[in-house]
Short mmCIF file of C-alpha atoms in Angstrom, two decimals:
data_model
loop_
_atom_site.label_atom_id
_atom_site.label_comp_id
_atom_site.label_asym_id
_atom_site.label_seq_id
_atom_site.Cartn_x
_atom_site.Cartn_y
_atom_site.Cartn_z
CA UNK G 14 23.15 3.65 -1.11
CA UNK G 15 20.16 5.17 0.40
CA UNK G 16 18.64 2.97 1.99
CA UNK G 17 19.80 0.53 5.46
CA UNK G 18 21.22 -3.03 4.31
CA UNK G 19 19.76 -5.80 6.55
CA UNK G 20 22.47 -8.50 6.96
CA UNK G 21 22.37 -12.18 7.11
CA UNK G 22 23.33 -11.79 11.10
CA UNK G 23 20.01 -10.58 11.88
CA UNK G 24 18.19 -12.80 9.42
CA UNK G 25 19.19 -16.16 10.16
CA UNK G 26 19.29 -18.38 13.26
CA UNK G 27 22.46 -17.90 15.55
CA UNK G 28 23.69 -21.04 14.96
CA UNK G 29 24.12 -21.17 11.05
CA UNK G 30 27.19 -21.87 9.47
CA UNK G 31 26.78 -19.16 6.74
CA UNK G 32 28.61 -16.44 6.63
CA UNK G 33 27.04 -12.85 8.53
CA UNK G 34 28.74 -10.18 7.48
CA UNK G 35 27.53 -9.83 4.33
CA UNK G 36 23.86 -8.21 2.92
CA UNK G 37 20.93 -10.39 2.32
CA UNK G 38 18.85 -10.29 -0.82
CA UNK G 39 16.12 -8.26 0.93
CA UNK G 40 13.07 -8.65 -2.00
CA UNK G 41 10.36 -7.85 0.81
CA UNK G 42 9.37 -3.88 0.13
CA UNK G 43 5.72 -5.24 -0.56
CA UNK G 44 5.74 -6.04 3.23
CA UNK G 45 8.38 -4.05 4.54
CA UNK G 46 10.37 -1.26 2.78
CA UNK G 47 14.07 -0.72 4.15
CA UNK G 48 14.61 2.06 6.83
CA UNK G 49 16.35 5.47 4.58
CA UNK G 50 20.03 6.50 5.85
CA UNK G 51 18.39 9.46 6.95
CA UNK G 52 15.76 8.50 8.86
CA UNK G 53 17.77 8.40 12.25
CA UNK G 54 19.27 11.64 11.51
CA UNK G 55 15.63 13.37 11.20
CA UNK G 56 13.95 11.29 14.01
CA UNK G 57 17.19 12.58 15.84
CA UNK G 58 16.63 15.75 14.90
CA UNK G 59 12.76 15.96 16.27
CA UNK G 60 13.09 14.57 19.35
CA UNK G 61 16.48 17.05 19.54
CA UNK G 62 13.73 19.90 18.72
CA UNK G 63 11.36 18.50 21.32
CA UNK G 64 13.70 18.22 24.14
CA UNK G 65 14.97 21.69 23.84
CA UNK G 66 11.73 23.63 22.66
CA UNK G 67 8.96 21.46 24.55
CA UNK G 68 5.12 23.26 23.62
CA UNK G 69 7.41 26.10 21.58
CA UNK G 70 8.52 23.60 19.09
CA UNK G 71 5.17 23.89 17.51
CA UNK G 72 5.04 27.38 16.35
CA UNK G 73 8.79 28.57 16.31
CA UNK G 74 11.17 27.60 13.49
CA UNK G 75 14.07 24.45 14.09
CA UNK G 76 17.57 26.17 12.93
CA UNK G 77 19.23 23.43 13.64
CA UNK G 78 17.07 20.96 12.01
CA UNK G 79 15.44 20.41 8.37
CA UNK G 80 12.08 19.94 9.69
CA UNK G 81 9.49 22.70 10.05
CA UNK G 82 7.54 23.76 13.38
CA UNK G 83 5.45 20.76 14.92
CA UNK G 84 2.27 22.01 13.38
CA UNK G 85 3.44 22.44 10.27
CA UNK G 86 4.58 18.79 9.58
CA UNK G 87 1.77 17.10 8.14
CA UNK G 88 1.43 19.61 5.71
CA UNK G 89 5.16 19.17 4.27
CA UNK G 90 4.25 15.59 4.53
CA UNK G 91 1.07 16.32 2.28
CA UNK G 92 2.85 18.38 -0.05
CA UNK G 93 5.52 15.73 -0.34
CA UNK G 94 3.03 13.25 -0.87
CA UNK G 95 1.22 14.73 -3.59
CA UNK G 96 3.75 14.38 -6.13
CA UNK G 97 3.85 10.61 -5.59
CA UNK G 98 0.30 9.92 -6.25
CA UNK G 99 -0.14 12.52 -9.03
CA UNK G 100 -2.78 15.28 -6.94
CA UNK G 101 -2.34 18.51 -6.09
CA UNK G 102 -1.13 19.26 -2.59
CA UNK G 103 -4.99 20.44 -1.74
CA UNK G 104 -6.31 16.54 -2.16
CA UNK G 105 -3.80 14.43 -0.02
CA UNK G 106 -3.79 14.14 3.61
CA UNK G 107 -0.84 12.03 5.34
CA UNK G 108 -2.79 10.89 8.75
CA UNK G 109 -3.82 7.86 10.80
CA UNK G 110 -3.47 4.50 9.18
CA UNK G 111 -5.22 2.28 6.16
CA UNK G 112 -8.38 1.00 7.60
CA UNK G 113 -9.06 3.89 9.84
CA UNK G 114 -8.83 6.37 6.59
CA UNK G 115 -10.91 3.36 4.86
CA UNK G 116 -13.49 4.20 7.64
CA UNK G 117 -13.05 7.82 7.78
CA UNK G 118 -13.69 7.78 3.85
CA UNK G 119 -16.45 5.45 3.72
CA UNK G 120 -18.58 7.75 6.46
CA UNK G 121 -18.63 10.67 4.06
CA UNK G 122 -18.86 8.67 0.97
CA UNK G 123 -21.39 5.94 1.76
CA UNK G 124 -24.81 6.90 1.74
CA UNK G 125 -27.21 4.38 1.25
CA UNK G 126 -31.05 4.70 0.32
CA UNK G 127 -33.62 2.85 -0.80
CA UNK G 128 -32.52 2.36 -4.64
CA UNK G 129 -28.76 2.65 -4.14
CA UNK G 130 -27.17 0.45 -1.22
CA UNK G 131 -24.72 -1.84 -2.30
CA UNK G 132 -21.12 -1.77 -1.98
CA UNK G 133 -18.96 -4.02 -4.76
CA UNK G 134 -15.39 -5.34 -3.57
CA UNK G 135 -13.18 -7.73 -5.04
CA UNK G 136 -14.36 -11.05 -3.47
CA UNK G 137 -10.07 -11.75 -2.34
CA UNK G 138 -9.78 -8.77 -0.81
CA UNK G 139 -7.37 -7.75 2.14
CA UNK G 140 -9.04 -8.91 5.48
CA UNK G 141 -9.01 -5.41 6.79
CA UNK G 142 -10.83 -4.12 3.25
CA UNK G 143 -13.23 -6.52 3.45
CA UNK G 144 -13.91 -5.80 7.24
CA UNK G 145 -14.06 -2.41 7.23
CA UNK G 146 -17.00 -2.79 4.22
CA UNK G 147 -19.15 -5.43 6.41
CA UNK G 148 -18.93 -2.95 9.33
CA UNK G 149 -19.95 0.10 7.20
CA UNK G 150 -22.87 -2.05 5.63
CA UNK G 151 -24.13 -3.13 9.57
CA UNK G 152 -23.38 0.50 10.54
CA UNK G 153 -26.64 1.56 8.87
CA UNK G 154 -28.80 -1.14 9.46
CA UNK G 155 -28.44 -3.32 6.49
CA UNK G 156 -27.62 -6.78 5.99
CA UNK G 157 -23.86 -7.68 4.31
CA UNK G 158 -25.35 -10.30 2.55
CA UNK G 159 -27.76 -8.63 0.23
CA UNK G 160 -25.41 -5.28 0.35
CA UNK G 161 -21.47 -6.49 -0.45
CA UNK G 162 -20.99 -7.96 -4.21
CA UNK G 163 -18.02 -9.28 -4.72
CA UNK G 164 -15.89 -9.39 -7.95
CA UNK G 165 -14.44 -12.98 -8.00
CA UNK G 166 -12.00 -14.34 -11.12
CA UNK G 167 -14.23 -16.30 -13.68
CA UNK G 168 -11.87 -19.60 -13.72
CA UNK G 169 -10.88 -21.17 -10.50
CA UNK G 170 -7.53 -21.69 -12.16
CA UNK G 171 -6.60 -17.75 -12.97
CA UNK G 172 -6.49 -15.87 -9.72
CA UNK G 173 -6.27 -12.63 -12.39
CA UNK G 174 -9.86 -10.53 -13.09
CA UNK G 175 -10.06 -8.48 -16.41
CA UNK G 176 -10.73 -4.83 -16.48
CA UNK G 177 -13.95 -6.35 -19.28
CA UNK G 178 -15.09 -8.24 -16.32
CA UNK G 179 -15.37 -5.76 -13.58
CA UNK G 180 -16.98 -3.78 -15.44
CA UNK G 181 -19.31 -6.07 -16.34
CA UNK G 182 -20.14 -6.61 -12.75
CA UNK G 183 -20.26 -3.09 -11.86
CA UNK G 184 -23.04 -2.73 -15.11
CA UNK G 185 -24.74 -5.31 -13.81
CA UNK G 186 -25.01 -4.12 -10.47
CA UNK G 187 -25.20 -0.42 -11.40
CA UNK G 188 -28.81 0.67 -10.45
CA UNK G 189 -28.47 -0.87 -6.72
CA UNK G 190 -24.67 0.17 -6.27
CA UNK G 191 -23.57 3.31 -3.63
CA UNK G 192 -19.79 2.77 -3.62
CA UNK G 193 -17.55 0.49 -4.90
CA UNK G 194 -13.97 0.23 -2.80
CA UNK G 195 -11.46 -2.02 -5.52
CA UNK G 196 -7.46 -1.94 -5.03
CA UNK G 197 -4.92 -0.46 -7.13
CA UNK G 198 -2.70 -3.55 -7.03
CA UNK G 199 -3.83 -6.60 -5.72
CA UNK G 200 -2.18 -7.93 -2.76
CA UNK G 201 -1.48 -11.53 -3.69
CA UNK G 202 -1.68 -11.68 -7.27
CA UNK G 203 -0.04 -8.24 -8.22
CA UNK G 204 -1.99 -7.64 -10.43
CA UNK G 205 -2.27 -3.62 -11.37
CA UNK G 206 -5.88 -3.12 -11.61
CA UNK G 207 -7.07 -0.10 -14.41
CA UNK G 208 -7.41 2.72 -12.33
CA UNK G 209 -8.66 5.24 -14.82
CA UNK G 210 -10.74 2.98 -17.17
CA UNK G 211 -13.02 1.40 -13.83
CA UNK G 212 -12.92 5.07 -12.37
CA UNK G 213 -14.36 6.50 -15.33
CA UNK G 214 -17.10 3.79 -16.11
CA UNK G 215 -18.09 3.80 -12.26
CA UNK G 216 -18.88 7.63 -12.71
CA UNK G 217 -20.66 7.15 -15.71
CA UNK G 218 -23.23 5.19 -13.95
CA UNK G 219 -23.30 7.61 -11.19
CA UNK G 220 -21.02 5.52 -8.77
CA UNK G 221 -18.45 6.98 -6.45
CA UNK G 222 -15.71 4.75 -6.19
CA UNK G 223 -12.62 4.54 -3.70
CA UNK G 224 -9.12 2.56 -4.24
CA UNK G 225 -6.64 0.71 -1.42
CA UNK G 226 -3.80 1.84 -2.87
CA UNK G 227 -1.86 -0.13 0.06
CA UNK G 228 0.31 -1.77 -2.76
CA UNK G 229 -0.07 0.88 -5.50
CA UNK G 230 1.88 3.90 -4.12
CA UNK G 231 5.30 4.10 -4.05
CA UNK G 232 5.31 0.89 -6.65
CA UNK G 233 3.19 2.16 -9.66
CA UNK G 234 3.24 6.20 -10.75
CA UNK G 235 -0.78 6.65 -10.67
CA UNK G 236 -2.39 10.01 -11.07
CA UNK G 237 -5.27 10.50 -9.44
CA UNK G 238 -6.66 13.62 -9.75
CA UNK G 239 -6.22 13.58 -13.67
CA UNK G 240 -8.14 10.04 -13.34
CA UNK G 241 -10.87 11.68 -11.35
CA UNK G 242 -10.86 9.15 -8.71
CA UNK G 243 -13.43 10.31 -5.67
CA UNK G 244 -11.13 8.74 -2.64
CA UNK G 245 -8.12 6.77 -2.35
CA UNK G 246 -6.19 5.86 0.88
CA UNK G 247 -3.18 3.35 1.49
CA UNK G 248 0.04 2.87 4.20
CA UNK G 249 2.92 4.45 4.19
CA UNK G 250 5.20 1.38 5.42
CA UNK G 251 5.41 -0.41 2.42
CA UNK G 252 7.22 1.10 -1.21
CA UNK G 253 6.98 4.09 0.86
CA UNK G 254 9.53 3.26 3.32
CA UNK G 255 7.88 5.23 6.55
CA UNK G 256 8.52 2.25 9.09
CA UNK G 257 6.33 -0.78 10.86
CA UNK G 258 3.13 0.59 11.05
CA UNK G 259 3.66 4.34 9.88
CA UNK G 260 1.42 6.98 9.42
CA UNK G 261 -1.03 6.50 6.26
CA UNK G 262 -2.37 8.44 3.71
CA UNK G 263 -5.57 9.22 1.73
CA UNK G 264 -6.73 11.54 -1.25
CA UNK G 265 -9.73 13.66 -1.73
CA UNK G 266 -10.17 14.87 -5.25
CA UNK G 267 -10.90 18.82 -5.35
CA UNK G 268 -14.21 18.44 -6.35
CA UNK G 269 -15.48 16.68 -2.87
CA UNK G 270 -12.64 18.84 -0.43
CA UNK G 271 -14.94 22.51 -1.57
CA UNK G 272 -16.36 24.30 1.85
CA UNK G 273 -18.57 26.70 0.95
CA UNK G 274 -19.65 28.30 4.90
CA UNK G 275 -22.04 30.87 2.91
CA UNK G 276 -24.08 27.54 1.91
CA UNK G 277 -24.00 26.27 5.44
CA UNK G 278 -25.47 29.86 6.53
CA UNK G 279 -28.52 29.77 4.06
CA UNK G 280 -28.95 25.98 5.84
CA UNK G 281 -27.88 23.88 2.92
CA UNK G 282 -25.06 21.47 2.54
CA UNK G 283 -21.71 23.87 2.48
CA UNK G 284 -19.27 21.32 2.62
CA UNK G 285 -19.32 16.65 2.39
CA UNK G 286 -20.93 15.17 5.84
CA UNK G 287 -17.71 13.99 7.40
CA UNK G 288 -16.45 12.70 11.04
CA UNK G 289 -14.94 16.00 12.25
CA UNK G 290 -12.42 16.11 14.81
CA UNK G 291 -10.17 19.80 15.60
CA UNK G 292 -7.33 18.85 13.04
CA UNK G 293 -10.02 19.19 10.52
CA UNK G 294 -10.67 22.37 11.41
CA UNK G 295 -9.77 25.74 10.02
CA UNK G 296 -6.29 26.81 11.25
CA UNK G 297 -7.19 30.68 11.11
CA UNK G 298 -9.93 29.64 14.11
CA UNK G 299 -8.76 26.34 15.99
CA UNK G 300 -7.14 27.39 18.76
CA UNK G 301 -10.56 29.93 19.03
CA UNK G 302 -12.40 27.23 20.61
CA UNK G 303 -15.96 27.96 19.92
CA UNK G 304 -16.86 25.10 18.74
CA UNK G 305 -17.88 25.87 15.25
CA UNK G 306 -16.61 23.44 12.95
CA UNK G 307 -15.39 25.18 9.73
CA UNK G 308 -13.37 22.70 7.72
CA UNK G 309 -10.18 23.18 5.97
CA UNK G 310 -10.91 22.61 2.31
CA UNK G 311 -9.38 19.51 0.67
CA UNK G 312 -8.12 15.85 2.34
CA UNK G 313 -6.95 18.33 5.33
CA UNK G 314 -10.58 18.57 5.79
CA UNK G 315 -10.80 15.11 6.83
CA UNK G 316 -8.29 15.05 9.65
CA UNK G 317 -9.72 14.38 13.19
CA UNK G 318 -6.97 14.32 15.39
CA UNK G 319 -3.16 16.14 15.41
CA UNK G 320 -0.96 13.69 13.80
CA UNK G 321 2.49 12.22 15.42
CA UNK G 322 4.96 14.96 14.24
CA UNK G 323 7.41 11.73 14.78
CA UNK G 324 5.59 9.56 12.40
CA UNK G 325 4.84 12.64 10.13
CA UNK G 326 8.86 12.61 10.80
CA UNK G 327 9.38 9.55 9.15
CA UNK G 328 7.49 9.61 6.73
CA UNK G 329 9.35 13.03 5.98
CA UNK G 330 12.70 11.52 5.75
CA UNK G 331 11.71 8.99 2.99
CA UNK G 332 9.71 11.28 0.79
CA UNK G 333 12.99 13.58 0.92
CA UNK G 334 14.56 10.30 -1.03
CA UNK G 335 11.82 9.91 -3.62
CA UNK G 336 12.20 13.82 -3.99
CA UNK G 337 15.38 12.84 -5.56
CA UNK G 338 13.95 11.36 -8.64
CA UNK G 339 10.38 11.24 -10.00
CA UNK G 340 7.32 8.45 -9.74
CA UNK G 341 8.31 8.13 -13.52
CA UNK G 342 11.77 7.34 -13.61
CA UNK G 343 10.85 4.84 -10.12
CA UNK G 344 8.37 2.85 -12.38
CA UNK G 345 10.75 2.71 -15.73
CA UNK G 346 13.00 0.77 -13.66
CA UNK G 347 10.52 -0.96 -11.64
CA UNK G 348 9.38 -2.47 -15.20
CA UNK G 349 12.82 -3.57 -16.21
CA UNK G 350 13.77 -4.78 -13.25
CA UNK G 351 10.72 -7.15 -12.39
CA UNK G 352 10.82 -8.05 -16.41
CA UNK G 353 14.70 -9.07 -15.63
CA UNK G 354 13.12 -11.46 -12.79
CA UNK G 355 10.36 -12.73 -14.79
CA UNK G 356 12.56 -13.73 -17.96
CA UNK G 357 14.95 -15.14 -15.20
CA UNK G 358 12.55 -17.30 -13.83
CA UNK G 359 10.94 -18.25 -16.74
CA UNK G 360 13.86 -18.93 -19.16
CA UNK G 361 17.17 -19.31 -17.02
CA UNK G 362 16.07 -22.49 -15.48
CA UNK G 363 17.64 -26.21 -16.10
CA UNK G 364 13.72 -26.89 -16.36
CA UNK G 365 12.86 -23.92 -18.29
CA UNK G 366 9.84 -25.60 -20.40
CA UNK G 367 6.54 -24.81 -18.33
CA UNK G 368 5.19 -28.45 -17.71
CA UNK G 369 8.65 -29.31 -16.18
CA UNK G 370 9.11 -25.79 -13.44
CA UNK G 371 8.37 -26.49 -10.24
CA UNK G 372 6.25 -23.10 -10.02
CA UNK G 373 4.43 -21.27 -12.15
CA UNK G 374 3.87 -16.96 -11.94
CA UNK G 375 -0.11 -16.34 -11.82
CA UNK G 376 1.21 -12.19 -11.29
CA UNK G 377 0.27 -10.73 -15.13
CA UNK G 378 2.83 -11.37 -17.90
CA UNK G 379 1.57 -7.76 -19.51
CA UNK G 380 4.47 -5.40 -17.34
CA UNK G 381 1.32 -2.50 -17.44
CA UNK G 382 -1.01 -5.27 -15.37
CA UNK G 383 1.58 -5.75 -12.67
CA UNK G 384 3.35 -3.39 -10.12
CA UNK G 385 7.19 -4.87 -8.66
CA UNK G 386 6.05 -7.38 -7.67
CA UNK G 387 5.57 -11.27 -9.07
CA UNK G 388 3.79 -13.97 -7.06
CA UNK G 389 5.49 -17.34 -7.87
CA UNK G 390 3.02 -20.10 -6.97
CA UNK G 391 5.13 -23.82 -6.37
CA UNK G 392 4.28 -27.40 -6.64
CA UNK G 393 2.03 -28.85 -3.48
CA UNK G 394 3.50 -29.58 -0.96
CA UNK G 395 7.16 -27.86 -1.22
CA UNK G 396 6.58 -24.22 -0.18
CA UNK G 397 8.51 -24.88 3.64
CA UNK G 398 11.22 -26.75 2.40
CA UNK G 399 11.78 -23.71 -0.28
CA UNK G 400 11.25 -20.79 1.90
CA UNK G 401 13.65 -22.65 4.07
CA UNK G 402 16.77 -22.59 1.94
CA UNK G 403 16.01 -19.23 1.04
CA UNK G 404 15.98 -17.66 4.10
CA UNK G 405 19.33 -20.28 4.76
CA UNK G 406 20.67 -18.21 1.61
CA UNK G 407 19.79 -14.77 3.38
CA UNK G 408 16.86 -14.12 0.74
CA UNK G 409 14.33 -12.00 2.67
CA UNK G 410 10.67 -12.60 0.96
CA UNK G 411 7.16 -13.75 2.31
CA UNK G 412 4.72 -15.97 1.52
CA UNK G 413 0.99 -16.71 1.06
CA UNK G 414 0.24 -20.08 2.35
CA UNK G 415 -0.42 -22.67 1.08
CA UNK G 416 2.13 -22.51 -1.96
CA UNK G 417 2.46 -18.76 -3.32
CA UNK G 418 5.62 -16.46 -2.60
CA UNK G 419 5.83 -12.98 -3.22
CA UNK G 420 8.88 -11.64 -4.56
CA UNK G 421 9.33 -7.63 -5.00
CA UNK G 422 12.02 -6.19 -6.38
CA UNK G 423 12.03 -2.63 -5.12
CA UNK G 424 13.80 -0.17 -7.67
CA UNK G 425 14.91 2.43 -5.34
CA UNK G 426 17.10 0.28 -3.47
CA UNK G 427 16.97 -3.64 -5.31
CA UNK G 428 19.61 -3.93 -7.77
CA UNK G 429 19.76 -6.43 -11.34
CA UNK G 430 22.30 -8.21 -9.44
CA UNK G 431 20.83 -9.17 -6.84
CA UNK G 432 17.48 -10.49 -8.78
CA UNK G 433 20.25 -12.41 -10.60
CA UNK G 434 21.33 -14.11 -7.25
CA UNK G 435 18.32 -14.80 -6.07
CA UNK G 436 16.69 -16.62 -9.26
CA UNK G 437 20.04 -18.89 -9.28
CA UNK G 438 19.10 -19.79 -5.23
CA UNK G 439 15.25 -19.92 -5.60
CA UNK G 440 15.81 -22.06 -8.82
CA UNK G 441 18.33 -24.27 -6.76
CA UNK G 442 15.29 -24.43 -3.49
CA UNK G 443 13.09 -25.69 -6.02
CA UNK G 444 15.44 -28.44 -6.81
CA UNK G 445 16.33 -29.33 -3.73
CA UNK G 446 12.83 -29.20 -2.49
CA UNK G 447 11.80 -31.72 -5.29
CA UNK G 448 14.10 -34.10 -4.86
CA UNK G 449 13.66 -33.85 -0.75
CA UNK G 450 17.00 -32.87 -0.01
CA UNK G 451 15.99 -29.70 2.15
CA UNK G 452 15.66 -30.53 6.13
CA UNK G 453 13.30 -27.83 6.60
CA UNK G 454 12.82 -29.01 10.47
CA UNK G 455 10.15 -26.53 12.28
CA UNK G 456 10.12 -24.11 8.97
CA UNK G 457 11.44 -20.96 8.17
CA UNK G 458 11.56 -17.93 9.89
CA UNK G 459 8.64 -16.80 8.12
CA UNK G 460 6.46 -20.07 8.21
CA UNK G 461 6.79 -20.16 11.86
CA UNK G 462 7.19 -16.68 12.68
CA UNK G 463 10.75 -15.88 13.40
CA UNK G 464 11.95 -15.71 16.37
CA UNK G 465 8.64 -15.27 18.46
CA UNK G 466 5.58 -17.54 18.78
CA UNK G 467 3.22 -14.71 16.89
CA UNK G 468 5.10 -14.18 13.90
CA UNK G 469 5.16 -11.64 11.06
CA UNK G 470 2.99 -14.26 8.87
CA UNK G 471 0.10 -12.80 10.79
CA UNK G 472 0.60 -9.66 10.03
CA UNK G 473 2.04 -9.05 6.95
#
């Protein structure tokens, strides 16, 4: 195996009578992916490489470590990361984290004027999406109300928005619309939103158009320079296995990255109005100091600061895994291994007939609509007592109050077996939690946030 095994010992209280030694069903790579073997070894390795080399360690070559010169890391990292979300090496950037890229993006790609100022989001987006649009909006004077439009389901019952209907709010917004910012797969439903099809009817009413791909890469093989998508950004700490709060990522396709310093000469527009910062910068002439900004072309372009050559590190390590098999192959299994959970869940139950479960899935039922993920939403009122036998089981998921799970089978490291083991607990919770024979006391370790008073429920 390639990946760390959390254990039941450092899942569950100290007092449970279970027993430790064994693995836990970890089904929580939507939140958190599992730390790679060889992450250690390369963090190991760096620090090894700083202690011995100090300010050197930037420009000479490691031969006793894998990893390249310090100021070389983040473009192995962006090489790396190109194959994953289908772009050429040119187009991806692996820096700072999801909302600041959002931010970074949204400065060069938001202009608003008088015909065109309107930004359209999905009206359940991520906090931090939603937030990072409202500020952009008040950043240049206009009002949120009368600038954000917001693509909300057309039945209060179906959490789940068809491609036909986003479109029909873009066309109907179209002639007042500057950007439109839309994720790749939805955080609570799942649902796998039509990348290419929204991309391509955005530009043909002259809209530039971005994509959170927070849950998308890593989970789903996307391709977006072939899909012509302007801008894309997402973290690195999910499917992508980087660690708590790694390093992100964002995309720039080729046509927006071109620096053209003969155009910039003659006093036009040579390159996309950005927030510069040195890392930006060309490498041929940063260290020349004159203050002269001439950009790298491509997502590099958009760098402001020297990235952590210890996150970059990370980040390293688990691409070196995915290097071992292709976005492809990742997503074939991805699709038979959710299916296996879904027809699980669905049929495998002593209640299988729908008005008798004690849940119901509101993730898509078409696999291409979905990512790994399925979001299980239970009867009123037994969502603590469930997560609590669960987590007594050593099943690692999390939850969206007030009665939706989220379970996500990860294919690089989640196995048939272990979906297997956790339908025949979850479907024994659900019983249990029905019939009110689960003491769920102060909650699980997720309701009430492990172990400390601010718990990961906040944050994940």
């Amino acid at each position: 195996m390639r990946f760390m095994e959390a254990s039941l010992d450092n899942v569950l209280e100290a007092d449970t009578t279970t027993k430790l030694d064994d693995p836990c069903i970890y089904l929580c790579g939507n939140s958190l992916g599992l730390q790679p073997r060889r992450t250690s070894d390369r963090i190991r390795a760096h620090l090894g490489a700083w202690a011995t080399k100090g300010v050197l360690g930037h420009f000479t070559s490691h031969d006793d470590s894998p990893l390249p010169p310090f100021i070389n890391v983040d473009e192995v990292a962006a090489e790396r990361m190109a194959k994953i979300v289908g772009a050429a090496p040119s187009e991806v950037a692996v820096m700072d984290t999801l909302t600041v890229n959002l931010h970074i993006l949204m400065a060069s790609f938001y202009h608003p004027n008088k015909d065109r100022w309107k930004i359209i989001i999905e009206g359940k987006a991520f906090p931090s999406d939603h937030y990072a649009v409202e500020s952009q909006i008040c950043h240049h004077k206009l009002d949120p109300a009368q600038s954000m439009v917001f693509i909300e389901p057309q039945s209060s019952d179906d959490s789940i928005m068809s491609t036909e209907h986003v479109l029909s709010v873009i066309d109907k917004h179209a002639s007042t619309t500057a950007l439109i910012l839309l994720p790749g797969v939805q955080f609570y439903t799942g649902q796998y939103f039509d990348i290419p099809t929204i991309t391509a009817h955005a530009h043909s009413k002259g809209i530039l158009i971005g994509w959170d791909l927070a849950h998308a890469v890593g989970n789903v093989d996307v391709r977006l320079h072939d899909w012509e998508v302007d801008f894309a950004a997402w973290c690195n700490y999910k499917y992508m296995n980087s660690g708590p709060g790694a390093i992100g990522g964002l995309f720039v396709h080729e046509v927006h990255g071109k620096v053209d310093m003969e155009l910039e000469r003659r006093g036009k527009e040579g390159f996309r109005p950005r927030l510069s910062g040195w890392w930006g910068g060309d490498k041929a002439t940063r260290f020349k100091m004159d203050n002269k900004f001439v950009p790298i072309p491509g997502a590099a372009g958009y760098q402001i600061s020297n990235p952590s050559a210890l996150d970059l590190t990370s980040v390293i390590a688990s691409l070196e895994v995915f290097d071992k098999t292709s976005m492809s192959a990742i997503r074939k299994k991805s699709l038979h291994l959710t299916g296996y959970l879904e027809h699980l869940l669905l049929e495998h139950s002593q209640d299988s007939s729908p008005d008798r479960r004690s849940f119901t899935i509101i993730t898509p039922s078409n696999p291409n609509e979905r990512g790994a993920q399925l979001s299980v939403k239970l009867h009123s009122g037994i969502l603590e007592a469930v997560m609590a036998r669960l987590e007594s089981k050593g099943v690692v998921l999390d939850e969206r109050k007030p009665d939706v799970i989220r379970v996500a089978p990860a294919p690089l490291y989640n196995t048939f077996s272990e979906v297997w083991e956790f339908v025949q607990i979850f479907h024994e919770a659900c019983r249990m939690a029905i019939a009110g024979q689960v003491v769920s006391g102060e909650g699980s370790l997720a309701l009430k946030g492990g172990r400390e008073k601010n718990g990961w429920d906040e944050i994940k």
